[in-house]
Short mmCIF file of C-alpha atoms and ligand atoms in Angstrom, two decimals:
data_model
loop_
_atom_site.label_atom_id
_atom_site.label_comp_id
_atom_site.label_asym_id
_atom_site.label_seq_id
_atom_site.Cartn_x
_atom_site.Cartn_y
_atom_site.Cartn_z
CA MET A 22 -7.70 -41.80 -33.38
CA LYS A 23 -9.61 -44.28 -35.67
CA LYS A 24 -12.16 -42.23 -38.13
CA LYS A 25 -15.16 -43.85 -39.51
CA VAL A 26 -15.32 -43.13 -43.37
CA LEU A 27 -18.85 -41.68 -43.43
CA SER A 28 -19.33 -42.28 -47.40
CA ASN A 29 -18.61 -46.11 -46.76
CA LEU A 30 -21.80 -46.55 -44.41
CA SER A 31 -25.27 -47.56 -45.38
CA PRO A 32 -28.08 -45.03 -44.81
CA LYS A 33 -29.26 -46.87 -41.62
CA GLN A 34 -25.59 -47.06 -40.29
CA LEU A 35 -25.06 -43.44 -41.22
CA ARG A 36 -28.25 -42.32 -39.23
CA GLN A 37 -27.10 -44.49 -36.35
CA HIS A 38 -23.72 -43.00 -36.31
CA LEU A 39 -25.23 -39.35 -36.49
CA ASP A 40 -27.63 -39.88 -33.81
CA SER A 41 -24.97 -41.26 -31.50
CA LYS A 42 -23.08 -38.52 -32.14
CA LYS A 43 -25.90 -36.19 -31.32
CA ARG A 44 -26.58 -37.81 -28.13
CA ASN A 45 -23.05 -37.99 -27.13
CA ALA A 46 -22.91 -34.07 -27.50
CA ASN A 47 -25.78 -33.46 -25.31
CA VAL A 48 -24.90 -35.61 -22.42
CA LYS A 49 -21.22 -34.56 -22.42
CA THR A 50 -20.51 -32.89 -18.93
CA ILE A 51 -18.05 -30.26 -18.48
CA SER A 52 -15.34 -32.39 -17.45
CA GLU A 53 -15.65 -34.73 -20.32
CA SER A 54 -15.45 -31.74 -22.83
CA ILE A 55 -12.01 -30.69 -21.39
CA SER A 56 -9.75 -31.40 -24.04
CA LYS A 57 -6.95 -33.86 -23.50
CA GLU A 58 -4.65 -31.25 -25.30
CA ASN A 59 -5.57 -28.78 -22.58
CA PRO A 60 -2.13 -28.09 -20.79
CA THR A 61 -1.41 -27.94 -17.28
CA LEU A 62 -0.94 -24.49 -15.87
CA GLY A 63 2.74 -25.21 -15.42
CA GLU A 64 3.24 -26.49 -19.24
CA PHE A 65 1.00 -23.38 -20.22
CA ILE A 66 3.09 -20.66 -18.49
CA MET A 67 6.50 -22.51 -19.60
CA ARG A 68 5.18 -22.60 -23.04
CA HIS A 69 4.28 -18.96 -23.32
CA LYS A 70 7.23 -17.64 -20.86
CA LEU A 71 4.61 -16.23 -18.76
CA ASP A 72 4.61 -15.88 -14.86
CA LYS A 73 2.15 -17.45 -12.82
CA SER A 74 1.22 -14.27 -10.99
CA LEU A 75 -0.79 -13.42 -14.30
CA PHE A 76 -2.99 -16.09 -13.89
CA PHE A 77 -6.29 -16.13 -11.90
CA ASP A 78 -8.09 -19.70 -10.89
CA ALA A 79 -11.58 -19.37 -12.30
CA ASN A 80 -12.66 -22.48 -10.40
CA LYS A 81 -14.79 -23.48 -13.39
CA ASN A 82 -16.36 -20.05 -13.23
CA GLN A 83 -17.69 -17.81 -16.36
CA ILE A 84 -15.22 -15.04 -16.77
CA SER A 85 -17.93 -12.67 -16.45
CA SER A 86 -18.42 -13.63 -13.00
CA VAL A 87 -14.70 -13.53 -11.82
CA TYR A 88 -14.09 -10.28 -14.11
CA GLY A 89 -14.24 -7.80 -11.27
CA GLN A 90 -11.88 -10.12 -8.81
CA MET A 91 -9.29 -10.41 -11.68
CA ILE A 92 -9.30 -6.62 -12.52
CA LYS A 93 -8.92 -6.11 -8.71
CA GLN A 94 -6.04 -8.31 -8.32
CA GLY A 95 -4.32 -7.30 -11.70
CA LYS A 96 -4.69 -10.68 -13.27
CA GLN A 97 -4.69 -10.84 -16.85
CA PHE A 98 -5.64 -14.35 -17.72
CA ALA A 99 -7.66 -17.02 -16.09
CA TYR A 100 -7.17 -20.66 -15.89
CA ASN A 101 -9.65 -23.44 -14.84
CA THR A 102 -12.31 -21.74 -16.82
CA ILE A 103 -15.26 -23.10 -18.55
CA PRO A 104 -14.06 -24.88 -21.47
CA CYS A 105 -14.22 -23.65 -24.92
CA TYR A 106 -15.62 -25.51 -27.62
CA GLN A 107 -12.55 -27.15 -28.15
CA GLY A 108 -12.23 -27.92 -24.78
CA HIS A 109 -9.56 -25.48 -23.36
CA THR A 110 -9.79 -24.07 -20.06
CA TYR A 111 -7.52 -20.80 -20.39
CA ARG A 112 -9.15 -17.46 -21.17
CA ASP A 113 -8.26 -13.53 -21.28
CA ARG A 114 -10.45 -11.16 -19.24
CA LYS A 115 -12.33 -10.77 -22.37
CA ASN A 116 -13.30 -14.40 -22.48
CA HIS A 117 -11.24 -15.44 -25.40
CA CYS A 118 -9.65 -18.80 -25.36
CA LEU A 119 -6.11 -18.61 -25.14
CA ILE A 120 -5.33 -21.67 -26.97
CA CYS A 121 -7.53 -21.35 -29.79
CA ASN A 122 -6.15 -17.75 -30.18
CA THR A 123 -2.56 -17.59 -28.66
CA SER A 124 -2.29 -14.11 -30.19
CA ARG A 125 -4.55 -12.96 -27.37
CA ILE A 126 -1.62 -13.51 -24.93
CA THR A 127 0.60 -11.04 -26.67
CA PHE A 128 -2.18 -8.66 -27.35
CA GLN A 129 -3.56 -8.59 -23.94
CA LEU A 130 0.04 -7.97 -22.39
CA ARG A 131 0.82 -5.27 -24.89
CA ASN A 132 -2.58 -3.56 -24.31
CA SER A 133 -2.28 -3.71 -20.89
CA SER A 134 0.81 -2.10 -20.33
CA GLU A 135 2.96 1.03 -20.96
CA GLY A 136 4.69 2.60 -18.04
CA PHE A 137 8.07 2.01 -16.26
CA VAL A 138 10.13 -1.18 -15.58
CA TYR A 139 12.21 -0.86 -12.41
CA ILE A 140 14.59 -2.87 -10.47
CA ALA A 141 14.87 -2.18 -6.85
CA GLY A 142 16.96 -3.63 -4.16
CA SER A 143 16.91 -4.21 -0.22
CA VAL A 144 20.10 -4.19 1.63
CA ARG A 145 18.34 -5.44 4.98
CA LYS A 146 16.77 -8.45 3.21
CA ARG A 147 19.68 -9.03 0.58
CA MET A 148 16.82 -9.21 -2.43
CA MET A 149 16.14 -7.75 -5.55
CA LYS A 150 12.83 -7.13 -7.23
CA ILE A 151 11.63 -6.11 -10.31
CA GLY A 152 8.47 -4.26 -11.30
CA VAL A 153 6.20 -2.05 -13.32
CA THR A 154 4.57 0.75 -12.44
CA ASP A 155 3.19 4.05 -13.80
CA LYS A 156 4.34 6.57 -11.11
CA ILE A 157 7.91 6.02 -11.01
CA PHE A 158 8.67 8.89 -8.83
CA SER A 159 6.27 7.75 -6.17
CA ARG A 160 7.11 3.96 -6.24
CA GLU A 161 10.04 3.93 -3.90
CA SER A 162 8.11 5.43 -1.15
CA SER A 163 4.99 3.45 -1.78
CA LEU A 164 6.75 0.27 -1.62
CA ASN A 165 8.43 1.22 1.56
CA LYS A 166 5.02 2.04 3.17
CA SER A 167 3.37 -0.87 2.02
CA GLY A 168 6.12 -2.78 3.78
CA TYR A 169 6.96 -4.86 0.63
CA ALA A 170 8.21 -8.18 1.30
CA ASP A 171 8.58 -7.45 4.97
CA THR A 172 11.19 -4.71 4.59
CA ASP A 173 10.94 -0.68 4.08
CA ASP A 174 14.51 -0.21 2.72
CA TRP A 175 13.67 -0.72 -0.84
CA LYS A 176 15.67 1.40 -3.02
CA ILE A 177 15.00 1.72 -6.95
CA LEU A 178 18.20 1.59 -8.66
CA TYR A 179 17.16 1.70 -12.38
CA TRP A 180 14.46 2.36 -14.49
CA PHE A 181 13.22 2.92 -18.01
CA TYR A 182 9.93 3.92 -19.69
CA SER A 183 8.59 1.42 -22.47
CA GLU A 184 5.26 0.71 -24.31
CA LYS A 185 5.51 -2.92 -23.56
CA ILE A 186 6.42 -3.55 -20.00
CA GLY A 187 4.19 -6.66 -19.44
CA GLU A 188 6.20 -8.76 -21.96
CA ILE A 189 9.46 -7.33 -20.61
CA GLU A 190 8.47 -7.95 -16.73
CA ASN A 191 7.45 -11.63 -17.68
CA GLU A 192 10.42 -12.48 -19.73
CA VAL A 193 12.88 -11.19 -17.24
CA LYS A 194 10.95 -13.05 -14.41
CA SER A 195 11.08 -16.31 -16.33
CA LYS A 196 14.95 -15.71 -16.89
CA LEU A 197 15.62 -15.59 -13.10
CA LYS A 198 13.07 -18.29 -12.18
CA VAL A 199 15.94 -20.04 -10.36
CA HIS A 200 16.44 -17.18 -7.69
CA ASN A 201 12.77 -16.36 -7.29
CA THR A 202 11.23 -16.49 -3.95
CA LEU A 203 7.67 -15.75 -2.21
CA VAL A 204 7.80 -13.65 0.65
CA PRO A 205 4.67 -13.20 2.73
CA PHE A 206 4.23 -9.78 4.40
CA LEU A 207 1.38 -7.66 6.18
CA LYS A 208 0.80 -5.01 3.53
CA TYR A 209 0.42 -1.47 5.43
CA SER A 210 0.58 -3.94 8.66
CA LYS A 211 -2.75 -5.06 8.06
CA GLU A 212 -3.53 -7.10 4.85
CA HIS A 213 -1.91 -10.42 4.45
CA LYS A 214 0.12 -10.43 1.15
CA ILE A 215 2.71 -12.21 -0.81
CA ALA A 216 5.50 -10.71 -2.70
CA GLU A 217 6.25 -12.63 -5.67
CA GLU A 218 8.41 -10.59 -7.63
CA VAL A 219 11.36 -10.92 -5.31
CA PHE A 220 14.76 -12.67 -5.96
CA PHE A 221 17.80 -13.77 -4.20
CA CYS A 222 20.27 -12.35 -6.36
CA GLY A 223 22.61 -9.55 -6.94
CA PHE A 224 21.93 -6.39 -9.19
CA ASP A 225 24.33 -7.25 -11.96
CA ARG A 226 22.31 -10.64 -12.40
CA ILE A 227 18.74 -8.85 -12.57
CA PHE A 228 20.16 -6.00 -14.45
CA THR A 229 21.75 -8.44 -17.00
CA ALA A 230 18.67 -10.38 -17.49
CA LEU A 231 16.58 -7.30 -18.05
CA LYS A 232 19.10 -5.83 -20.75
CA GLY A 233 19.11 -9.09 -22.48
CA VAL A 234 15.47 -9.18 -22.72
CA ILE A 235 15.39 -5.60 -24.09
CA HIS A 236 18.05 -6.50 -26.54
CA ASP A 237 16.44 -9.89 -27.67
CA ASN A 238 13.19 -8.39 -28.58
CA GLY A 239 14.23 -5.09 -29.94
CA ILE A 240 12.32 -3.38 -27.32
CA ALA A 241 12.40 0.60 -27.77
CA ILE A 242 12.90 2.21 -24.31
CA SER A 243 13.27 5.63 -23.13
CA GLN A 244 13.77 7.86 -19.81
CA GLU A 245 16.29 5.40 -18.58
CA LEU A 246 18.16 5.89 -15.23
CA LEU A 247 20.87 3.84 -13.58
CA LYS A 248 21.85 4.99 -10.01
CA SER A 249 25.43 3.75 -10.66
CA ASP A 250 26.55 5.51 -7.22
CA HIS A 251 24.41 2.94 -5.29
CA ILE A 252 24.71 -0.35 -7.09
CA SER A 253 27.92 -1.65 -5.46
CA SER A 254 25.94 -1.85 -2.24
CA TYR A 255 23.43 -4.46 -4.07
CA GLN A 256 25.61 -7.09 -5.37
CA PHE A 257 24.30 -9.81 -3.23
CA ARG A 258 25.00 -13.58 -3.85
CA ASN A 259 22.98 -15.41 -6.49
CA TRP A 260 21.32 -17.93 -4.72
CA VAL A 261 19.63 -20.71 -6.62
CA LYS A 262 16.49 -22.53 -5.92
CA LEU A 263 17.00 -26.36 -5.33
CA LYS A 264 14.63 -28.26 -7.38
CA LYS A 265 12.19 -30.09 -5.26
ZN1 ZN B 319 -9.96 -23.27 -27.16
#
């Protein structure tokens, strides 16, 4: 963009220039103030290795008016928000712009997450799932009671405890994206839901991805448990999603 050198302008020109800037600022609408550098949701989640399931569509509302829904749905971030003064439309639940201040992403994920990461499998559906929970000992039965991804034969095969579970889960999901699928189901046989954390791959594939993320990021884990007697029943084929 060509910039006017203000010191070269006559006082009259300078006044006109400043007046026109002021006028423009006043008539700017929200859509005009959205920055050209504002990425699409796809670009944004790719850039930061995040998962789409973390994002809430704010539909141009203030964070304060969608905050309750975000909490309820476990959404860490919102897109399509009211633009910040730079014109970006991504914010965290505390209304910080995620582009002006990228560290908010890690901060939010780190802060919001300590607990267990687990890998579960369903023989009936030949699917794997990765998830996080703070109640590892009741998670298997709660998955099955809820009918998660339309089945009730989930078995938790591996888990560990960490203080950074948000980051781990998102990185693994991003690594396994080609096996990811969305499965609609009726939660507790009454509420329509979509299972987003399921993968058409075998135990070894998801386990290797998870171990890789732990290793690459030097993440400290504890209370690790692998049900090695069971995993042979969960070595499903690794189906890869075709690009549309
Ligand atoms: Zn911004």
